[in-house]
Amino acid sequence: MLKSRKYLLMLLVGLLMSVLLIGCSGDGEEDTSGDNDTDTTEDDSEDTSSDGVNVGIVLPTRDEPRWVQDEQRFKDALADSDYTTEILFSQGSSANELQNVETLISRGIDVLIISPQDGDAAGAAARAANLEGIPVISYDRLITNTDAVDYYVTFDSLAVGEAQGQYLVDNVEGEGVPLYLYAGAASDNNAFLFFEGAWSVLQPKIADGTFVVANSSIAEELSDTQELTRDDMGRILGQITTNWDPNEAINKAQTHLTSAGPELKGDIAILAPNDGTARSIADTFAADSEVTNYVITGQDAEKASIQYIIDGKQSMTVFKDVRRLVEDAMGMAITILDGDTPETTGAYDNGSVEVPALQSEVIVVDEENVQSELIDSGYYEASEFTGLE
Ligand code: GAL
């Protein structure tokens, strides 16, 4: 199955240039998301696996800019590789996800890289690969409560939440500042880590009266509890989740603003879990004339949110350099293809096993360092934005 170390070296170099098969496997049912189109860039390099695909990659959805970023970064990183890869999107469905993995198994993959739609439900897809002896690398999000996952590459998600919480603490004045809390999908293990990190910084400031929780009775109830249990967090998320859906975020924000009295308006602080939801929440709060000023967080450094930050409509984002995550994931896959054991720097308890992991740091970006962190680093071109001094 595997090649000499020369191949590994060539491929590591090839990380800078390799060919990609991209596709979205439909859900077999009538196409709802219009995402059945498969655009395939024919790979002219030597076919190294019996059925033509060595590394299968499954991402949650094409409907969020974050994951389209990852698709592009895989594309950028894998041009001219001797190995072939194929990316499929699950379009928000665990059933699709399992079908995608079965499709990739039938195409003879040697390694599976997968970012689960739902951490627990993805256990079935991981098991399917595992039963075929195909190592499974969990990507960005952890597959939970199964021993069928071999490795995990991710960013420091606790640090994401801590950075968001700290930014709010550092950018409000006075006491009794209304604090609106929003979170990601409870089916995503990261959503708990983000919230846990934010709470670790915000809770003492809620307890000392700097902030007043404006939109969660359970968070208010637990405002003296420094360390929340998973169950506590689950109950809070039940009230404030956006399910990573910008439209659901708008509905929640509108409901919260409608039920908020004047004492919960004025200058406020908003914990938004990622950029996709931050923009819609910011627009909703900006449209309320009783809100005089807001500080709002984000995550993912999506292009649209960088423009919002430049325009003063979003306060910050937490930059997760996806180039790094792709490199870590493909580096692991290549090491496995070469019959070696990937290096890891720690482990995550997924509720069933300790999963060996590689974790990357995150960077806070606001109007002060867009240029240095995102333009000078080559992540984006200056020409992609307006108003960038
Ligand atoms: C998380 C991921 C974030 C975010 C979100 C929405 O798991 O770590 O970067 O964008 O999913 O898809």
mmCIF file of C-alpha atoms and ligand atoms in Angstrom:
data_model
loop_
_atom_site.group_PDB
_atom_site.id
_atom_site.type_symbol
_atom_site.label_atom_id
_atom_site.label_comp_id
_atom_site.label_asym_id
_atom_site.label_seq_id
_atom_site.Cartn_x
_atom_site.Cartn_y
_atom_site.Cartn_z
ATOM 1 C CA MET A 1 0.000 0.000 0.000
ATOM 2 C CA LEU A 2 2.704 2.432 0.972
ATOM 3 C CA LYS A 3 5.682 4.025 -0.744
ATOM 4 C CA SER A 4 9.325 4.756 0.166
ATOM 5 C CA ARG A 5 10.322 7.721 2.354
ATOM 6 C CA LYS A 6 11.269 9.421 -1.032
ATOM 7 C CA TYR A 7 7.578 9.464 -1.848
ATOM 8 C CA LEU A 8 6.898 10.991 1.594
ATOM 9 C CA LEU A 9 9.473 13.706 0.960
ATOM 10 C CA MET A 10 8.078 14.392 -2.506
ATOM 11 C CA LEU A 11 4.588 14.504 -1.094
ATOM 12 C CA LEU A 12 5.548 16.841 1.758
ATOM 13 C CA VAL A 13 6.978 19.088 -0.922
ATOM 14 C CA GLY A 14 3.818 18.246 -2.843
ATOM 15 C CA LEU A 15 1.848 19.655 0.095
ATOM 16 C CA LEU A 16 2.476 22.844 -1.728
ATOM 17 C CA MET A 17 1.182 21.506 -4.942
ATOM 18 C CA SER A 18 -1.161 18.593 -5.387
ATOM 19 C CA VAL A 19 -4.315 17.607 -7.279
ATOM 20 C CA LEU A 20 -7.729 17.195 -5.683
ATOM 21 C CA LEU A 21 -10.924 15.421 -6.548
ATOM 22 C CA ILE A 22 -13.772 17.503 -5.131
ATOM 23 C CA GLY A 23 -17.326 16.335 -4.871
ATOM 24 C CA CYS A 24 -20.375 16.459 -2.868
ATOM 25 C CA SER A 25 -22.188 13.235 -2.741
ATOM 26 C CA GLY A 26 -25.860 13.915 -2.888
ATOM 27 C CA ASP A 27 -27.916 12.487 -0.113
ATOM 28 C CA GLY A 28 -29.353 10.019 -2.530
ATOM 29 C CA GLU A 29 -32.638 11.750 -2.140
ATOM 30 C CA GLU A 30 -33.958 14.484 -4.317
ATOM 31 C CA ASP A 31 -31.313 17.207 -4.385
ATOM 32 C CA THR A 32 -32.424 19.811 -1.832
ATOM 33 C CA SER A 33 -29.294 21.814 -1.477
ATOM 34 C CA GLY A 34 -28.484 21.745 -5.176
ATOM 35 C CA ASP A 35 -25.167 20.361 -4.211
ATOM 36 C CA ASN A 36 -24.960 17.264 -6.331
ATOM 37 C CA ASP A 37 -22.688 18.776 -8.843
ATOM 38 C CA THR A 38 -19.310 17.188 -8.768
ATOM 39 C CA ASP A 39 -16.444 19.129 -10.250
ATOM 40 C CA THR A 40 -13.492 16.873 -10.616
ATOM 41 C CA THR A 41 -10.014 17.961 -11.568
ATOM 42 C CA GLU A 42 -8.572 14.930 -13.305
ATOM 43 C CA ASP A 43 -5.442 13.764 -11.526
ATOM 44 C CA ASP A 44 -2.739 12.970 -14.041
ATOM 45 C CA SER A 45 -0.239 11.656 -11.525
ATOM 46 C CA GLU A 46 0.441 7.989 -10.956
ATOM 47 C CA ASP A 47 -2.481 6.238 -9.335
ATOM 48 C CA THR A 48 -1.100 4.990 -6.029
ATOM 49 C CA SER A 49 -4.089 3.194 -4.592
ATOM 50 C CA SER A 50 -5.946 0.307 -6.134
ATOM 51 C CA ASP A 51 -9.109 2.357 -6.770
ATOM 52 C CA GLY A 52 -7.537 5.711 -7.393
ATOM 53 C CA VAL A 53 -8.156 7.530 -4.128
ATOM 54 C CA ASN A 54 -5.705 7.404 -1.220
ATOM 55 C CA VAL A 55 -7.041 9.996 1.176
ATOM 56 C CA GLY A 56 -10.748 10.635 1.601
ATOM 57 C CA ILE A 57 -11.822 13.942 3.159
ATOM 58 C CA VAL A 58 -15.327 14.623 4.483
ATOM 59 C CA LEU A 59 -16.378 18.142 5.539
ATOM 60 C CA PRO A 60 -19.666 19.176 7.274
ATOM 61 C CA THR A 61 -21.179 21.547 4.721
ATOM 62 C CA ARG A 62 -20.488 23.720 1.722
ATOM 63 C CA ASP A 63 -23.074 26.214 2.983
ATOM 64 C CA GLU A 64 -20.681 27.797 5.485
ATOM 65 C CA PRO A 65 -17.715 29.906 4.289
ATOM 66 C CA ARG A 66 -15.540 28.311 6.978
ATOM 67 C CA TRP A 67 -15.596 24.867 5.340
ATOM 68 C CA VAL A 68 -15.269 26.252 1.832
ATOM 69 C CA GLN A 69 -12.040 27.798 3.178
ATOM 70 C CA ASP A 70 -10.822 24.332 4.190
ATOM 71 C CA GLU A 71 -11.746 22.906 0.792
ATOM 72 C CA GLN A 72 -9.713 25.653 -0.871
ATOM 73 C CA ARG A 73 -6.765 25.199 1.498
ATOM 74 C CA PHE A 74 -6.716 21.446 0.816
ATOM 75 C CA LYS A 75 -6.824 22.306 -2.886
ATOM 76 C CA ASP A 76 -3.951 24.782 -2.526
ATOM 77 C CA ALA A 77 -1.896 22.419 -0.421
ATOM 78 C CA LEU A 78 -2.328 19.276 -2.493
ATOM 79 C CA ALA A 79 -1.609 20.258 -6.083
ATOM 80 C CA ASP A 80 0.652 17.831 -8.092
ATOM 81 C CA SER A 81 0.718 15.160 -5.427
ATOM 82 C CA ASP A 82 1.404 11.516 -6.248
ATOM 83 C CA TYR A 83 -1.412 10.646 -3.949
ATOM 84 C CA THR A 84 -5.024 11.333 -4.778
ATOM 85 C CA THR A 85 -7.557 12.833 -2.463
ATOM 86 C CA GLU A 86 -11.286 13.329 -2.727
ATOM 87 C CA ILE A 87 -13.379 15.788 -0.732
ATOM 88 C CA LEU A 88 -17.068 15.208 -0.089
ATOM 89 C CA PHE A 89 -19.487 17.456 1.783
ATOM 90 C CA SER A 90 -22.172 16.106 4.124
ATOM 91 C CA GLN A 91 -24.456 19.120 3.724
ATOM 92 C CA GLY A 92 -25.456 19.135 7.371
ATOM 93 C CA SER A 93 -26.647 15.512 7.362
ATOM 94 C CA SER A 94 -25.108 12.599 9.295
ATOM 95 C CA ALA A 95 -26.849 10.213 6.880
ATOM 96 C CA ASN A 96 -25.052 11.924 3.999
ATOM 97 C CA GLU A 97 -21.847 11.745 5.988
ATOM 98 C CA LEU A 98 -22.100 7.966 6.371
ATOM 99 C CA GLN A 99 -22.915 7.624 2.678
ATOM 100 C CA ASN A 100 -19.914 9.779 1.800
ATOM 101 C CA VAL A 101 -17.621 7.586 3.868
ATOM 102 C CA GLU A 102 -19.039 4.437 2.272
ATOM 103 C CA THR A 103 -18.493 5.982 -1.152
ATOM 104 C CA LEU A 104 -14.878 6.782 -0.290
ATOM 105 C CA ILE A 105 -14.318 3.292 1.124
ATOM 106 C CA SER A 106 -15.620 1.860 -2.154
ATOM 107 C CA ARG A 107 -13.066 4.053 -3.915
ATOM 108 C CA GLY A 108 -10.288 2.333 -2.002
ATOM 109 C CA ILE A 109 -9.124 5.064 0.388
ATOM 110 C CA ASP A 110 -6.231 4.275 2.715
ATOM 111 C CA VAL A 111 -6.886 7.088 5.203
ATOM 112 C CA LEU A 112 -10.039 9.017 6.144
ATOM 113 C CA ILE A 113 -9.953 12.659 7.288
ATOM 114 C CA ILE A 114 -13.379 13.698 8.605
ATOM 115 C CA SER A 115 -14.897 16.748 10.298
ATOM 116 C CA PRO A 116 -18.121 15.383 11.812
ATOM 117 C CA GLN A 117 -21.491 17.010 11.320
ATOM 118 C CA ASP A 118 -22.539 15.543 14.683
ATOM 119 C CA GLY A 119 -19.764 14.218 16.949
ATOM 120 C CA ASP A 120 -21.715 11.235 18.284
ATOM 121 C CA ALA A 121 -23.543 10.333 15.061
ATOM 122 C CA ALA A 122 -20.223 10.293 13.159
ATOM 123 C CA GLY A 123 -19.277 7.225 15.184
ATOM 124 C CA ALA A 124 -21.089 5.124 12.562
ATOM 125 C CA ALA A 125 -19.003 6.566 9.717
ATOM 126 C CA ALA A 126 -15.781 6.126 11.688
ATOM 127 C CA ARG A 127 -16.739 2.539 12.525
ATOM 128 C CA ALA A 128 -17.378 1.801 8.840
ATOM 129 C CA ALA A 129 -13.835 2.913 7.971
ATOM 130 C CA ASN A 130 -12.338 1.249 10.997
ATOM 131 C CA LEU A 131 -13.889 -2.112 10.048
ATOM 132 C CA GLU A 132 -12.028 -1.843 6.724
ATOM 133 C CA GLY A 133 -8.748 -1.163 8.557
ATOM 134 C CA ILE A 134 -8.772 2.477 7.394
ATOM 135 C CA PRO A 135 -7.289 4.875 9.971
ATOM 136 C CA VAL A 136 -9.596 7.768 10.876
ATOM 137 C CA ILE A 137 -8.303 11.297 11.516
ATOM 138 C CA SER A 138 -10.892 13.581 13.159
ATOM 139 C CA TYR A 139 -10.484 17.063 11.658
ATOM 140 C CA ASP A 140 -11.159 20.270 13.662
ATOM 141 C CA ARG A 141 -14.206 18.706 15.388
ATOM 142 C CA LEU A 142 -13.849 15.580 17.546
ATOM 143 C CA ILE A 143 -15.777 12.375 16.831
ATOM 144 C CA THR A 144 -17.138 11.451 20.253
ATOM 145 C CA ASN A 145 -18.083 8.352 22.251
ATOM 146 C CA THR A 146 -16.444 5.773 19.976
ATOM 147 C CA ASP A 147 -13.087 3.990 19.881
ATOM 148 C CA ALA A 148 -13.182 3.975 16.058
ATOM 149 C CA VAL A 149 -11.182 7.232 15.772
ATOM 150 C CA ASP A 150 -7.394 7.075 15.613
ATOM 151 C CA TYR A 151 -6.129 10.663 15.561
ATOM 152 C CA TYR A 152 -7.363 14.234 15.957
ATOM 153 C CA VAL A 153 -6.042 17.466 14.432
ATOM 154 C CA THR A 154 -7.528 20.687 15.729
ATOM 155 C CA PHE A 155 -7.047 24.198 17.049
ATOM 156 C CA ASP A 156 -7.037 25.075 20.765
ATOM 157 C CA SER A 157 -10.814 25.511 21.066
ATOM 158 C CA LEU A 158 -10.706 26.399 24.759
ATOM 159 C CA ALA A 159 -8.327 29.236 23.861
ATOM 160 C CA VAL A 160 -10.816 30.415 21.223
ATOM 161 C CA GLY A 161 -13.473 30.881 23.910
ATOM 162 C CA GLU A 162 -11.021 32.413 26.387
ATOM 163 C CA ALA A 163 -9.922 34.938 23.752
ATOM 164 C CA GLN A 164 -13.541 35.848 22.962
ATOM 165 C CA GLY A 165 -14.362 36.279 26.664
ATOM 166 C CA GLN A 166 -11.231 38.319 27.321
ATOM 167 C CA TYR A 167 -11.953 40.619 24.383
ATOM 168 C CA LEU A 168 -15.356 41.464 25.847
ATOM 169 C CA VAL A 169 -13.858 42.050 29.305
ATOM 170 C CA ASP A 170 -11.156 44.315 27.818
ATOM 171 C CA ASN A 171 -13.579 46.348 25.697
ATOM 172 C CA VAL A 172 -16.425 47.329 28.021
ATOM 173 C CA GLU A 173 -16.598 50.104 30.604
ATOM 174 C CA GLY A 174 -18.356 50.403 33.934
ATOM 175 C CA GLU A 175 -20.668 47.938 35.618
ATOM 176 C CA GLY A 176 -23.914 46.187 34.790
ATOM 177 C CA VAL A 177 -23.070 45.880 31.100
ATOM 178 C CA PRO A 178 -25.780 43.742 29.422
ATOM 179 C CA LEU A 179 -24.146 40.523 28.137
ATOM 180 C CA TYR A 180 -25.845 38.516 25.381
ATOM 181 C CA LEU A 181 -24.527 34.964 25.101
ATOM 182 C CA TYR A 182 -24.721 32.846 21.926
ATOM 183 C CA ALA A 183 -23.199 29.429 21.203
ATOM 184 C CA GLY A 184 -22.648 26.832 18.512
ATOM 185 C CA ALA A 185 -24.479 23.559 17.888
ATOM 186 C CA ALA A 186 -24.694 21.146 20.844
ATOM 187 C CA SER A 187 -23.983 18.293 18.390
ATOM 188 C CA ASP A 188 -20.488 19.810 17.956
ATOM 189 C CA ASN A 189 -18.019 19.058 20.742
ATOM 190 C CA ASN A 190 -16.207 22.309 19.881
ATOM 191 C CA ALA A 191 -19.261 24.347 20.880
ATOM 192 C CA PHE A 192 -18.815 23.121 24.464
ATOM 193 C CA LEU A 193 -15.069 23.896 24.443
ATOM 194 C CA PHE A 194 -15.655 27.403 23.050
ATOM 195 C CA PHE A 195 -18.301 28.122 25.682
ATOM 196 C CA GLU A 196 -16.231 26.593 28.501
ATOM 197 C CA GLY A 197 -13.303 28.822 27.547
ATOM 198 C CA ALA A 198 -15.470 31.954 27.344
ATOM 199 C CA TRP A 199 -17.238 31.193 30.619
ATOM 200 C CA SER A 200 -13.911 30.725 32.448
ATOM 201 C CA VAL A 201 -13.152 34.405 31.703
ATOM 202 C CA LEU A 202 -16.661 35.873 31.794
ATOM 203 C CA GLN A 203 -18.062 34.155 34.911
ATOM 204 C CA PRO A 204 -15.929 36.091 37.440
ATOM 205 C CA LYS A 205 -17.014 39.309 35.691
ATOM 206 C CA ILE A 206 -20.653 38.289 35.879
ATOM 207 C CA ALA A 207 -20.223 37.411 39.541
ATOM 208 C CA ASP A 208 -18.576 40.787 40.310
ATOM 209 C CA GLY A 209 -21.317 42.743 38.515
ATOM 210 C CA THR A 210 -19.338 43.932 35.517
ATOM 211 C CA PHE A 211 -21.732 42.040 33.257
ATOM 212 C CA VAL A 212 -25.431 41.232 33.614
ATOM 213 C CA VAL A 213 -26.556 38.176 31.638
ATOM 214 C CA ALA A 214 -29.340 39.429 29.349
ATOM 215 C CA ASN A 215 -30.624 36.339 27.544
ATOM 216 C CA SER A 216 -30.169 33.110 29.536
ATOM 217 C CA SER A 217 -31.957 32.389 32.826
ATOM 218 C CA ILE A 218 -29.839 29.258 33.316
ATOM 219 C CA ALA A 219 -26.539 31.111 32.828
ATOM 220 C CA GLU A 220 -27.799 33.676 35.333
ATOM 221 C CA GLU A 221 -28.710 30.885 37.742
ATOM 222 C CA LEU A 222 -25.171 29.448 37.391
ATOM 223 C CA SER A 223 -23.389 32.817 37.522
ATOM 224 C CA ASP A 224 -21.550 31.860 40.728
ATOM 225 C CA THR A 225 -20.343 28.561 39.281
ATOM 226 C CA GLN A 226 -16.805 28.851 37.910
ATOM 227 C CA GLU A 227 -16.554 25.334 36.466
ATOM 228 C CA LEU A 228 -19.700 24.222 34.661
ATOM 229 C CA THR A 229 -20.435 20.531 34.157
ATOM 230 C CA ARG A 230 -21.110 19.254 30.603
ATOM 231 C CA ASP A 231 -24.744 19.016 31.648
ATOM 232 C CA ASP A 232 -24.796 22.616 32.921
ATOM 233 C CA MET A 233 -23.357 23.749 29.605
ATOM 234 C CA GLY A 234 -25.872 21.600 27.721
ATOM 235 C CA ARG A 235 -28.730 23.370 29.527
ATOM 236 C CA ILE A 236 -27.296 26.809 28.767
ATOM 237 C CA LEU A 237 -26.645 25.887 25.128
ATOM 238 C CA GLY A 238 -30.256 24.767 24.927
ATOM 239 C CA GLN A 239 -31.247 28.413 25.499
ATOM 240 C CA ILE A 240 -28.588 30.197 23.433
ATOM 241 C CA THR A 241 -27.539 27.847 20.616
ATOM 242 C CA THR A 242 -27.443 29.133 17.054
ATOM 243 C CA ASN A 243 -26.843 25.636 15.677
ATOM 244 C CA TRP A 244 -24.172 27.422 13.632
ATOM 245 C CA ASP A 245 -27.039 28.766 11.502
ATOM 246 C CA PRO A 246 -27.013 32.533 10.789
ATOM 247 C CA ASN A 247 -30.793 32.564 10.340
ATOM 248 C CA GLU A 248 -31.396 30.872 13.658
ATOM 249 C CA ALA A 249 -29.011 33.420 15.177
ATOM 250 C CA ILE A 250 -31.137 36.271 13.774
ATOM 251 C CA ASN A 251 -34.328 34.752 15.163
ATOM 252 C CA LYS A 252 -32.805 34.283 18.601
ATOM 253 C CA ALA A 253 -31.338 37.805 18.646
ATOM 254 C CA GLN A 254 -34.663 39.330 17.626
ATOM 255 C CA THR A 255 -36.502 37.373 20.318
ATOM 256 C CA HIS A 256 -33.973 38.433 22.963
ATOM 257 C CA LEU A 257 -34.122 42.100 21.930
ATOM 258 C CA THR A 258 -37.919 42.069 21.886
ATOM 259 C CA SER A 259 -38.096 40.741 25.425
ATOM 260 C CA ALA A 260 -35.262 42.954 26.740
ATOM 261 C CA GLY A 261 -36.160 46.123 28.714
ATOM 262 C CA PRO A 262 -34.255 49.419 28.322
ATOM 263 C CA GLU A 263 -31.886 48.434 31.183
ATOM 264 C CA LEU A 264 -30.626 45.594 28.917
ATOM 265 C CA LYS A 265 -29.937 47.901 25.986
ATOM 266 C CA GLY A 266 -27.591 50.877 25.518
ATOM 267 C CA ASP A 267 -23.910 49.839 25.433
ATOM 268 C CA ILE A 268 -23.819 46.060 25.386
ATOM 269 C CA ALA A 269 -21.522 43.044 24.935
ATOM 270 C CA ILE A 270 -22.243 40.025 22.729
ATOM 271 C CA LEU A 271 -20.529 36.635 22.784
ATOM 272 C CA ALA A 272 -21.031 35.329 19.212
ATOM 273 C CA PRO A 273 -19.449 31.877 18.644
ATOM 274 C CA ASN A 274 -18.272 32.303 15.034
ATOM 275 C CA ASP A 275 -18.206 34.747 12.142
ATOM 276 C CA GLY A 276 -21.160 33.304 10.267
ATOM 277 C CA THR A 277 -23.462 33.931 13.217
ATOM 278 C CA ALA A 278 -21.661 37.111 14.399
ATOM 279 C CA ARG A 279 -22.527 39.072 11.259
ATOM 280 C CA SER A 280 -26.223 38.254 11.453
ATOM 281 C CA ILE A 281 -26.367 38.955 15.203
ATOM 282 C CA ALA A 282 -24.478 42.245 14.751
ATOM 283 C CA ASP A 283 -26.864 43.360 12.015
ATOM 284 C CA THR A 284 -29.842 42.527 14.228
ATOM 285 C CA PHE A 285 -28.512 44.476 17.226
ATOM 286 C CA ALA A 286 -27.375 47.365 15.020
ATOM 287 C CA ALA A 287 -30.945 47.671 13.751
ATOM 288 C CA ASP A 288 -32.279 48.236 17.296
ATOM 289 C CA SER A 289 -32.276 51.995 17.986
ATOM 290 C CA GLU A 290 -32.100 51.429 21.744
ATOM 291 C CA VAL A 291 -28.730 49.694 21.322
ATOM 292 C CA THR A 292 -26.244 52.582 21.326
ATOM 293 C CA ASN A 293 -23.070 50.502 21.033
ATOM 294 C CA TYR A 294 -22.076 46.841 20.973
ATOM 295 C CA VAL A 295 -18.862 44.802 21.253
ATOM 296 C CA ILE A 296 -19.201 41.459 19.468
ATOM 297 C CA THR A 297 -16.890 38.482 19.074
ATOM 298 C CA GLY A 298 -16.399 36.044 16.200
ATOM 299 C CA GLN A 299 -14.235 33.176 14.939
ATOM 300 C CA ASP A 300 -12.777 31.849 11.664
ATOM 301 C CA ALA A 301 -11.566 35.096 10.045
ATOM 302 C CA GLU A 302 -14.076 34.695 7.227
ATOM 303 C CA LYS A 303 -13.536 37.260 4.478
ATOM 304 C CA ALA A 304 -16.959 38.851 5.000
ATOM 305 C CA SER A 305 -16.235 39.290 8.703
ATOM 306 C CA ILE A 306 -12.844 40.835 8.047
ATOM 307 C CA GLN A 307 -14.688 43.425 5.964
ATOM 308 C CA TYR A 308 -17.153 43.871 8.873
ATOM 309 C CA ILE A 309 -14.221 44.434 11.222
ATOM 310 C CA ILE A 310 -12.680 46.992 8.850
ATOM 311 C CA ASP A 311 -16.108 48.696 8.648
ATOM 312 C CA GLY A 312 -16.528 48.659 12.455
ATOM 313 C CA LYS A 313 -19.563 46.353 12.371
ATOM 314 C CA GLN A 314 -17.830 43.364 14.054
ATOM 315 C CA SER A 315 -15.251 43.868 16.827
ATOM 316 C CA MET A 316 -12.946 40.869 16.495
ATOM 317 C CA THR A 317 -12.513 37.357 15.202
ATOM 318 C CA VAL A 318 -10.345 34.450 16.295
ATOM 319 C CA PHE A 319 -8.111 33.528 13.400
ATOM 320 C CA LYS A 320 -7.515 29.778 12.956
ATOM 321 C CA ASP A 321 -4.969 29.388 10.179
ATOM 322 C CA VAL A 322 -6.577 26.591 8.195
ATOM 323 C CA ARG A 323 -3.371 26.186 6.148
ATOM 324 C CA ARG A 324 -1.791 24.835 9.328
ATOM 325 C CA LEU A 325 -4.664 22.427 10.033
ATOM 326 C CA VAL A 326 -4.553 21.101 6.455
ATOM 327 C CA GLU A 327 -0.794 20.631 6.690
ATOM 328 C CA ASP A 328 -1.145 18.773 10.005
ATOM 329 C CA ALA A 329 -3.925 16.549 8.656
ATOM 330 C CA MET A 330 -2.165 15.725 5.394
ATOM 331 C CA GLY A 331 1.178 15.309 7.172
ATOM 332 C CA MET A 332 -0.487 12.713 9.428
ATOM 333 C CA ALA A 333 -2.135 10.983 6.473
ATOM 334 C CA ILE A 334 1.184 10.742 4.636
ATOM 335 C CA THR A 335 2.963 9.370 7.684
ATOM 336 C CA ILE A 336 0.254 6.722 8.003
ATOM 337 C CA LEU A 337 0.462 5.947 4.256
ATOM 338 C CA ASP A 338 4.172 5.468 4.795
ATOM 339 C CA GLY A 339 3.461 2.898 7.503
ATOM 340 C CA ASP A 340 4.728 5.116 10.319
ATOM 341 C CA THR A 341 3.044 6.499 13.435
ATOM 342 C CA PRO A 342 2.178 10.213 13.279
ATOM 343 C CA GLU A 343 3.615 12.551 15.854
ATOM 344 C CA THR A 344 1.103 13.996 18.294
ATOM 345 C CA THR A 345 1.410 16.589 21.072
ATOM 346 C CA GLY A 346 -1.343 15.476 23.437
ATOM 347 C CA ALA A 347 -4.673 13.641 23.617
ATOM 348 C CA TYR A 348 -8.416 14.320 23.910
ATOM 349 C CA ASP A 349 -10.812 12.166 25.915
ATOM 350 C CA ASN A 350 -13.715 11.624 23.495
ATOM 351 C CA GLY A 351 -15.847 9.898 26.101
ATOM 352 C CA SER A 352 -14.646 6.458 24.993
ATOM 353 C CA VAL A 353 -10.879 6.644 24.394
ATOM 354 C CA GLU A 354 -7.931 9.053 24.682
ATOM 355 C CA VAL A 355 -7.467 10.189 21.075
ATOM 356 C CA PRO A 356 -3.860 11.215 20.232
ATOM 357 C CA ALA A 357 -3.977 14.790 18.930
ATOM 358 C CA LEU A 358 -2.124 17.624 17.247
ATOM 359 C CA GLN A 359 -3.348 21.062 18.333
ATOM 360 C CA SER A 360 -2.583 24.476 16.833
ATOM 361 C CA GLU A 361 -2.731 27.901 18.448
ATOM 362 C CA VAL A 362 -5.175 30.663 17.559
ATOM 363 C CA ILE A 363 -4.743 34.414 17.006
ATOM 364 C CA VAL A 364 -7.033 37.296 17.963
ATOM 365 C CA VAL A 365 -7.656 39.653 15.031
ATOM 366 C CA ASP A 366 -9.313 43.053 15.203
ATOM 367 C CA GLU A 367 -8.930 46.281 13.217
ATOM 368 C CA GLU A 368 -5.449 46.768 14.714
ATOM 369 C CA ASN A 369 -3.831 43.675 13.180
ATOM 370 C CA VAL A 370 -5.815 42.656 10.111
ATOM 371 C CA GLN A 371 -2.878 43.774 7.965
ATOM 372 C CA SER A 372 -0.146 41.948 9.866
ATOM 373 C CA GLU A 373 -2.006 38.686 10.649
ATOM 374 C CA LEU A 374 -4.022 38.196 7.481
ATOM 375 C CA ILE A 375 -2.505 40.229 4.630
ATOM 376 C CA ASP A 376 1.222 40.134 5.425
ATOM 377 C CA SER A 377 0.889 36.402 6.226
ATOM 378 C CA GLY A 378 -0.564 35.803 2.744
ATOM 379 C CA TYR A 379 -3.847 34.421 4.084
ATOM 380 C CA TYR A 380 -5.797 37.051 2.135
ATOM 381 C CA GLU A 381 -4.964 39.687 -0.485
ATOM 382 C CA ALA A 382 -5.439 43.348 0.429
ATOM 383 C CA SER A 383 -7.376 43.752 -2.820
ATOM 384 C CA GLU A 384 -10.108 41.506 -1.413
ATOM 385 C CA PHE A 385 -11.143 44.275 1.006
ATOM 386 C CA THR A 386 -12.156 47.926 0.926
ATOM 387 C CA GLY A 387 -11.146 50.534 3.474
ATOM 388 C CA LEU A 388 -7.998 48.694 4.546
ATOM 389 C CA GLU A 389 -5.545 51.496 5.490
HETATM 390 C C1 GAL B 1 -16.785 24.542 14.567
HETATM 391 C C2 GAL B 1 -15.502 25.094 13.991
HETATM 392 C C3 GAL B 1 -15.640 26.566 13.797
HETATM 393 C C4 GAL B 1 -16.966 26.998 13.225
HETATM 394 C C5 GAL B 1 -18.107 26.056 13.373
HETATM 395 C C6 GAL B 1 -19.217 26.190 12.380
HETATM 396 O O1 GAL B 1 -16.649 23.226 14.899
HETATM 397 O O2 GAL B 1 -14.407 24.822 14.830
HETATM 398 O O3 GAL B 1 -14.516 27.057 13.134
HETATM 399 O O4 GAL B 1 -16.940 27.670 12.142
HETATM 400 O O5 GAL B 1 -17.781 24.730 13.578
HETATM 401 O O6 GAL B 1 -19.165 25.342 11.357
#
